[in-house]
CSV table of C-alpha atoms and ligand atoms in Angstrom, one decimal:
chain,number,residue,atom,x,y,z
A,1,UNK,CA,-26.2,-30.0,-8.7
A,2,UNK,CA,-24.1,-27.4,-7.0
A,3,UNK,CA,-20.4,-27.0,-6.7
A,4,UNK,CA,-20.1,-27.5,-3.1
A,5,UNK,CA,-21.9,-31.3,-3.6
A,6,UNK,CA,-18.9,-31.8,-6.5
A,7,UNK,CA,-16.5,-31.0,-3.5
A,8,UNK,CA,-17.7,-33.5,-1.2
A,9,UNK,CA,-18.1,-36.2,-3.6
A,10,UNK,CA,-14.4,-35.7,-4.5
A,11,UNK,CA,-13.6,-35.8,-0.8
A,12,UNK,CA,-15.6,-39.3,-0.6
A,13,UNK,CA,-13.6,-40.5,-3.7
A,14,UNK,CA,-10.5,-39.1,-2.1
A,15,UNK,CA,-10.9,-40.9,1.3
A,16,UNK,CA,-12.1,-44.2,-0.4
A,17,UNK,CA,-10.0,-44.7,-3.3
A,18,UNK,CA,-7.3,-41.9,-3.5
A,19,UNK,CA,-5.4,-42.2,-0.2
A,20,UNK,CA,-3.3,-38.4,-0.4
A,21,UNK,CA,-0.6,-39.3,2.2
A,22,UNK,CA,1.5,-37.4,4.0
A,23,UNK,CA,4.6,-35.7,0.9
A,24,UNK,CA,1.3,-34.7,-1.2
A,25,UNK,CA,-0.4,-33.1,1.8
A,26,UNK,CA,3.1,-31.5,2.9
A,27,UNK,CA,3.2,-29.8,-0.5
A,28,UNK,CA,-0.3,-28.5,-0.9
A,29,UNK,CA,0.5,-27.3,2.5
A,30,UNK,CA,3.9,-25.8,1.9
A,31,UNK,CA,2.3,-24.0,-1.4
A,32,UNK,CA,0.2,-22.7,0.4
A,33,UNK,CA,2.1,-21.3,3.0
A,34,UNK,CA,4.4,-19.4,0.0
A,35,UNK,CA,1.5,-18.0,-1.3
A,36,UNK,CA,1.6,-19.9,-4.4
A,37,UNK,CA,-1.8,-20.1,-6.6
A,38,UNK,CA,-3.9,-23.5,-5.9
A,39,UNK,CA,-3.7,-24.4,-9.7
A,40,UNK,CA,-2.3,-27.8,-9.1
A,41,UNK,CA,-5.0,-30.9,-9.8
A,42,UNK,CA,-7.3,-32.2,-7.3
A,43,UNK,CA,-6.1,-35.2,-5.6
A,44,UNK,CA,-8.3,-37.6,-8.1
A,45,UNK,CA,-7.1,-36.1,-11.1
A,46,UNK,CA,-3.7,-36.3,-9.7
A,47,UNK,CA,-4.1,-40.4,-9.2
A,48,UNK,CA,-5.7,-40.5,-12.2
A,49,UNK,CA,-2.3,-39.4,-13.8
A,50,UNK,CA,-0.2,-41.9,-11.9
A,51,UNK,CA,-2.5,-44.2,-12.4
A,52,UNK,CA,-2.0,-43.7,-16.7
A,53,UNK,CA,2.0,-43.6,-16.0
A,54,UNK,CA,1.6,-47.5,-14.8
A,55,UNK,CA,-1.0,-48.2,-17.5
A,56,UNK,CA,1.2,-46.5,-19.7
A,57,UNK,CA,4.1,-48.3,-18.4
A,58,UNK,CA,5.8,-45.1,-18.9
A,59,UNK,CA,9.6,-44.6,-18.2
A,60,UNK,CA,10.1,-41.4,-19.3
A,61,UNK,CA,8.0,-38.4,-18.8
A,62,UNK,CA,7.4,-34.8,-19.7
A,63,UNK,CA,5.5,-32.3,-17.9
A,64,UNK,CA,5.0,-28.5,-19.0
A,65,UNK,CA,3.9,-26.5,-15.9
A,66,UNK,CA,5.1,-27.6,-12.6
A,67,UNK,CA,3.9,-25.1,-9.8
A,68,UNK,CA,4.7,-26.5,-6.1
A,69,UNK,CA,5.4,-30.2,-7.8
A,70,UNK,CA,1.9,-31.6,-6.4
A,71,UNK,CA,1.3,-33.6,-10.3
A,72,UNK,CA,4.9,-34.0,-10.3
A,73,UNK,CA,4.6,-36.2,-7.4
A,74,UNK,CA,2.1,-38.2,-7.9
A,75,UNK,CA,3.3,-39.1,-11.1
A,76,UNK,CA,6.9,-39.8,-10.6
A,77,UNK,CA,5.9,-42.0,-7.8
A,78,UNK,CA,4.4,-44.0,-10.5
A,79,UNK,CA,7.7,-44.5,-12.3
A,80,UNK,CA,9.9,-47.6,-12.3
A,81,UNK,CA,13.1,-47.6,-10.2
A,82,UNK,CA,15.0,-46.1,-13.9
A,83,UNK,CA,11.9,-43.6,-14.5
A,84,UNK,CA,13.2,-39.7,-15.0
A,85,UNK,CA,10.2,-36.7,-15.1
A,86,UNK,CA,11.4,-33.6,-16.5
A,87,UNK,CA,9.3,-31.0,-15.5
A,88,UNK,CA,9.6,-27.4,-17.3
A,89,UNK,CA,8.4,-24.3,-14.7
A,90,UNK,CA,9.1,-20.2,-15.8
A,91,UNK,CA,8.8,-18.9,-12.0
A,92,UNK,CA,12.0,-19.6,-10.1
A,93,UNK,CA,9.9,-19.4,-6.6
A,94,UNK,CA,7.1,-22.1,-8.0
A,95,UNK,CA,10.2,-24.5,-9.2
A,96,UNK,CA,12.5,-23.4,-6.1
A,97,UNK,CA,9.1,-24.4,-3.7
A,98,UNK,CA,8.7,-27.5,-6.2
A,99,UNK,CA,12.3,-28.7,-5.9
A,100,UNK,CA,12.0,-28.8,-1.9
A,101,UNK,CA,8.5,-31.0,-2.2
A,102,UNK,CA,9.7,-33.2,-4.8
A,103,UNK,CA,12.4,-33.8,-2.3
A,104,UNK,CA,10.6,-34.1,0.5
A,105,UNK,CA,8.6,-36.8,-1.2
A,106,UNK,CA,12.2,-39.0,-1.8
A,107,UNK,CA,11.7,-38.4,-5.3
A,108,UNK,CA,14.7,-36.1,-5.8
A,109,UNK,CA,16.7,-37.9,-8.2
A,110,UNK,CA,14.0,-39.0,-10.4
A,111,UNK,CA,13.0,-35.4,-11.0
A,112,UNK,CA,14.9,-32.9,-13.2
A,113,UNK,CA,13.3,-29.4,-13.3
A,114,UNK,CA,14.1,-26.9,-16.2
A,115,UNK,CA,13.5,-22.8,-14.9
A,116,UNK,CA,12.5,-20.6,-17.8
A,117,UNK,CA,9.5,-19.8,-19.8
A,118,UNK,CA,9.0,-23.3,-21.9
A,119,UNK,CA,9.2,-21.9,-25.4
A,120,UNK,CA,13.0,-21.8,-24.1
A,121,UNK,CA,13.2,-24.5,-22.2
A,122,UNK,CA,11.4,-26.9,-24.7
A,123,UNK,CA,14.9,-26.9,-27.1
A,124,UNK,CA,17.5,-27.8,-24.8
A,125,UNK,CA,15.0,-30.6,-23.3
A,126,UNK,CA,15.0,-32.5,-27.1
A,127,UNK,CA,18.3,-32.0,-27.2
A,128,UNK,CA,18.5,-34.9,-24.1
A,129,UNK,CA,18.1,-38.5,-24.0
A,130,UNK,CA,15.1,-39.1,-22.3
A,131,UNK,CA,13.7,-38.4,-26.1
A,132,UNK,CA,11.5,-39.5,-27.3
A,133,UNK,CA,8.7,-39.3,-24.1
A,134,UNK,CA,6.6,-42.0,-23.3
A,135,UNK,CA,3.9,-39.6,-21.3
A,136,UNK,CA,3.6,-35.8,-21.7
A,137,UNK,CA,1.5,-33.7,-19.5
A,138,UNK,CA,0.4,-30.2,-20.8
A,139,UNK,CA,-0.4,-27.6,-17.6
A,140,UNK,CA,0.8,-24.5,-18.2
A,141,UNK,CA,0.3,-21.2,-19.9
A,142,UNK,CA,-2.9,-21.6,-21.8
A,143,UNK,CA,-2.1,-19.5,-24.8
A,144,UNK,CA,0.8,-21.4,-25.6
A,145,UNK,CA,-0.7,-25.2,-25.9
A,146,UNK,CA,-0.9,-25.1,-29.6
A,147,UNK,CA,3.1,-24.3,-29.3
A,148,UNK,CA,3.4,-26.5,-26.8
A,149,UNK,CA,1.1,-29.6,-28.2
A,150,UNK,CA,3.6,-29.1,-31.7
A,151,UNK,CA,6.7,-29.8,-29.0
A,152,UNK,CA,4.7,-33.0,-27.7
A,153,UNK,CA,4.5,-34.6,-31.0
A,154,UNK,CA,7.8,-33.5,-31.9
A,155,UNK,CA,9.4,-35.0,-28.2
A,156,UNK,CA,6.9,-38.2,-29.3
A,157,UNK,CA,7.0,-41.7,-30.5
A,158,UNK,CA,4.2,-43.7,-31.9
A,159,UNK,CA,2.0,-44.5,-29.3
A,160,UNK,CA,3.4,-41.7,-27.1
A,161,UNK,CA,0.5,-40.3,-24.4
A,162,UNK,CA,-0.1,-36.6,-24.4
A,163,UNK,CA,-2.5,-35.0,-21.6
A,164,UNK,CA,-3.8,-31.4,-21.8
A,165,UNK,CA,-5.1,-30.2,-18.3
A,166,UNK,CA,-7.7,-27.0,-18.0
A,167,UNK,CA,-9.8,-27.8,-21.8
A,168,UNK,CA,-13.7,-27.2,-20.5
A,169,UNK,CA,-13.2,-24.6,-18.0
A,170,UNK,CA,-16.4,-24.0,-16.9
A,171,UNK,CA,-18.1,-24.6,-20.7
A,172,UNK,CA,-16.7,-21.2,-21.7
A,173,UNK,CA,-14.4,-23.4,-24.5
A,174,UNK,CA,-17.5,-23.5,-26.1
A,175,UNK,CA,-17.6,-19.6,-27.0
A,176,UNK,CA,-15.9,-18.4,-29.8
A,177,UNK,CA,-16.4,-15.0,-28.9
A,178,UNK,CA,-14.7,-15.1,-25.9
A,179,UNK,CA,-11.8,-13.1,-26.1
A,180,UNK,CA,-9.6,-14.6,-23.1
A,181,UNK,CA,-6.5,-15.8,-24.3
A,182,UNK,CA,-7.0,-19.1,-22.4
A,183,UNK,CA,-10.0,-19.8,-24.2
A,184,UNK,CA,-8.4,-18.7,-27.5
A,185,UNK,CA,-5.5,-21.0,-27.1
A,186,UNK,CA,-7.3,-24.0,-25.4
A,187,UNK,CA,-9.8,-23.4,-28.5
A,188,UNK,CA,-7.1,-23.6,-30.8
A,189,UNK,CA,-5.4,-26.8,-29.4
A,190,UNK,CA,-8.8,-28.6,-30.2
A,191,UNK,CA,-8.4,-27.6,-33.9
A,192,UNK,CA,-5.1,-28.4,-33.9
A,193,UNK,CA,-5.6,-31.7,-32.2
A,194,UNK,CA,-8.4,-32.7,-34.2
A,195,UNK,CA,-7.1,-32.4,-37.1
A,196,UNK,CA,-3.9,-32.9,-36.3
A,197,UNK,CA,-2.5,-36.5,-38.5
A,198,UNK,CA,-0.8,-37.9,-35.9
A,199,UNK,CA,-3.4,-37.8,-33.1
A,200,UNK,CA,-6.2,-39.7,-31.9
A,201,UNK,CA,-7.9,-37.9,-28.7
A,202,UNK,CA,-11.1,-37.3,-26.9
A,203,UNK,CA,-11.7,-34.9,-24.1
A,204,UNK,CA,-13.3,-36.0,-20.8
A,205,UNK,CA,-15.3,-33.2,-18.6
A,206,UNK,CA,-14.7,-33.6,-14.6
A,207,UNK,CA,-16.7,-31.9,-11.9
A,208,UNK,CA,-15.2,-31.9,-8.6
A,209,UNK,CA,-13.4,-29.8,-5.9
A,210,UNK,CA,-11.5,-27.9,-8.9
A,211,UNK,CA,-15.0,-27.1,-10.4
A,212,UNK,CA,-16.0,-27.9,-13.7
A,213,UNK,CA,-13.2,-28.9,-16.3
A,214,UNK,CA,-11.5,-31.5,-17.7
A,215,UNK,CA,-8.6,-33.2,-19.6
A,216,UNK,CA,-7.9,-34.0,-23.4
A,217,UNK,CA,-6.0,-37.6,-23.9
A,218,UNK,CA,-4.5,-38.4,-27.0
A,219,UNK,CA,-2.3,-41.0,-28.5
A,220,UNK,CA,0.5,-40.1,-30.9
A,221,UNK,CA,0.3,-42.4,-34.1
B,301,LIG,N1,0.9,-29.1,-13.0
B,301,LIG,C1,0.8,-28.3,-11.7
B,301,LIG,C2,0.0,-27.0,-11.9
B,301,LIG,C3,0.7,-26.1,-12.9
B,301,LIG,S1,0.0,-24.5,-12.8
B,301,LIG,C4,0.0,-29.2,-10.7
B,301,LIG,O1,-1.0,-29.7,-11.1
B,301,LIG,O2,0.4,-29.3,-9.6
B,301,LIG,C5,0.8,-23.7,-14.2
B,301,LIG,C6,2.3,-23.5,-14.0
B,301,LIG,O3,2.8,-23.1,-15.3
B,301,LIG,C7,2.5,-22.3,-13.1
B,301,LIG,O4,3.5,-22.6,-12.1
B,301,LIG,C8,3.2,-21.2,-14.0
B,301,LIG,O5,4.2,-20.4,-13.4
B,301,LIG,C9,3.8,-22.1,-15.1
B,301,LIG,N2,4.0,-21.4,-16.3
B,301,LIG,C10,3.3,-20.3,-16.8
B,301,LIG,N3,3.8,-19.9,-18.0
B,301,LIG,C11,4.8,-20.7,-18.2
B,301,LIG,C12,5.8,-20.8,-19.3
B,301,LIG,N4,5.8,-20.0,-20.3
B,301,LIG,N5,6.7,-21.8,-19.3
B,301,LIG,C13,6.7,-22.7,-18.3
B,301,LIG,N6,5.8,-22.7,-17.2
B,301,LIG,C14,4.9,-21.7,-17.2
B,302,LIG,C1,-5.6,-22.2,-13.8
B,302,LIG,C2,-4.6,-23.0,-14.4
B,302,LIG,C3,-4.6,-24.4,-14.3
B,302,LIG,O1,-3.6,-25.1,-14.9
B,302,LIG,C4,-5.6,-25.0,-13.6
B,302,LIG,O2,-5.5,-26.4,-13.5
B,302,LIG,C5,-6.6,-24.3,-13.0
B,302,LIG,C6,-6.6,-22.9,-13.1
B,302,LIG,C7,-5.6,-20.8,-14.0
B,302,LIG,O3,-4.8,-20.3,-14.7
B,302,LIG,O4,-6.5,-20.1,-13.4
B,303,LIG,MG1,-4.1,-27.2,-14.9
């Protein structure tokens, strides 16, 4: 089965289920046109996170990584009327591009974005009242997401939903010679998580227009 099939597949689930409208095509275009890297998810992973914000019935929601905005979108557009996303991004141009779409999308005042590498960022954001999260999506640096998996549980509650975006990655997770840092931290967030008291998870492999890759989910206990 070849990549290009996993592409138009996703387009079919896209133009029968998924429904991208016009604020979500506006900011893949606008990324684009700043030269930002396409590292945002695919249209069907990014309804399959605003589809667990309304499962979740979460209110409150944490996101590490924001790029353009284009996950930041789809799930505050999942909140309720008094939903808030805090979204933490270290390039000023990514959040500066990310502000204007969020914007665009009439989600501006649900959305409060945090400039600075995360490891900074992370201790003024528990220092707020949206604590604990309900919902905490993990998408930035890679080598990080042990660090940044400790913050989740930290910013949790019982039954608090943590996602981790980028954990397969074309199989190579599987190598544990592999000496990219990515790999090395994504390996070491599975060690973590598995063994981690608090968390009950399982990872879920996609194929699609991003490739081959895939999400962890985990509840905190
Ligand atoms: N969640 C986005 C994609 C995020 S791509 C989407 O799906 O639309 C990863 C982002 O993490 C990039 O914008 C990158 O600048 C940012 N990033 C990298 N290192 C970071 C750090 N130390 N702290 C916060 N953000 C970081
Ligand atoms: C990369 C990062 C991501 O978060 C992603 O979803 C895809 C690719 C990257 O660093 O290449
Ligand atoms: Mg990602």
């Amino acid at each position: 089965m070849s990549e290009a099939l996993w592409g138009r597949v996703d387009d079919y689930i896209v133009d029968r289920l998924v429904k991208e409208d016009d604020a979500l095509a506006n900011a893949l275009a606008a990324n684009a046109a700043a030269g930002l890297p396409a590292m945002d998810v695919s249209a069907a992973q990014g309804k399959y996170l605003n589809l667990m914000v309304r499962i979740t019935g979460a209110r409150r929601i944490l996101e590490l990584g924001t790029l353009g905005g284009y996950s930041t979108i789809w799930m505050a557009r999942a909140l309720p009327d008094d939903g808030q996303l805090v979204t933490l991004e270290f390039d000023p141009r990514h959040a500066e591009i990310a502000r204007r779409n969020i914007d665009n999308a009439g989600l501006g005042d649900k959305v409060t974005i945090h400039v600075g590498a995360a490891v900074d960022t992370l201790p003024i954001v528990a220092t707020e009242t949206l604590v604990p999260f309900d919902l905490i999506f993990i998408d930035a640096d890679k080598p990080s997401n042990p660090l940044y998996l400790d913050w989740a549980i930290k910013l949790s509650r019982r039954g608090t939903v943590i996602i981790l975006d980028n954990v397969i990655r074309d199989g190579k997770v599987l190598d544990p010679q592999n000496t990219d840092p990515r790999i090395i931290g994504t390996r070491a967030a599975y060690d973590l998580i598995g063994s981690h008291p608090r968390l009950s998870a399982t990872a879920l492999q996609t194929v699609g227009s991003k490739g081959w890759d895939g999400f962890a989910i985990m509840i905190v206990e």
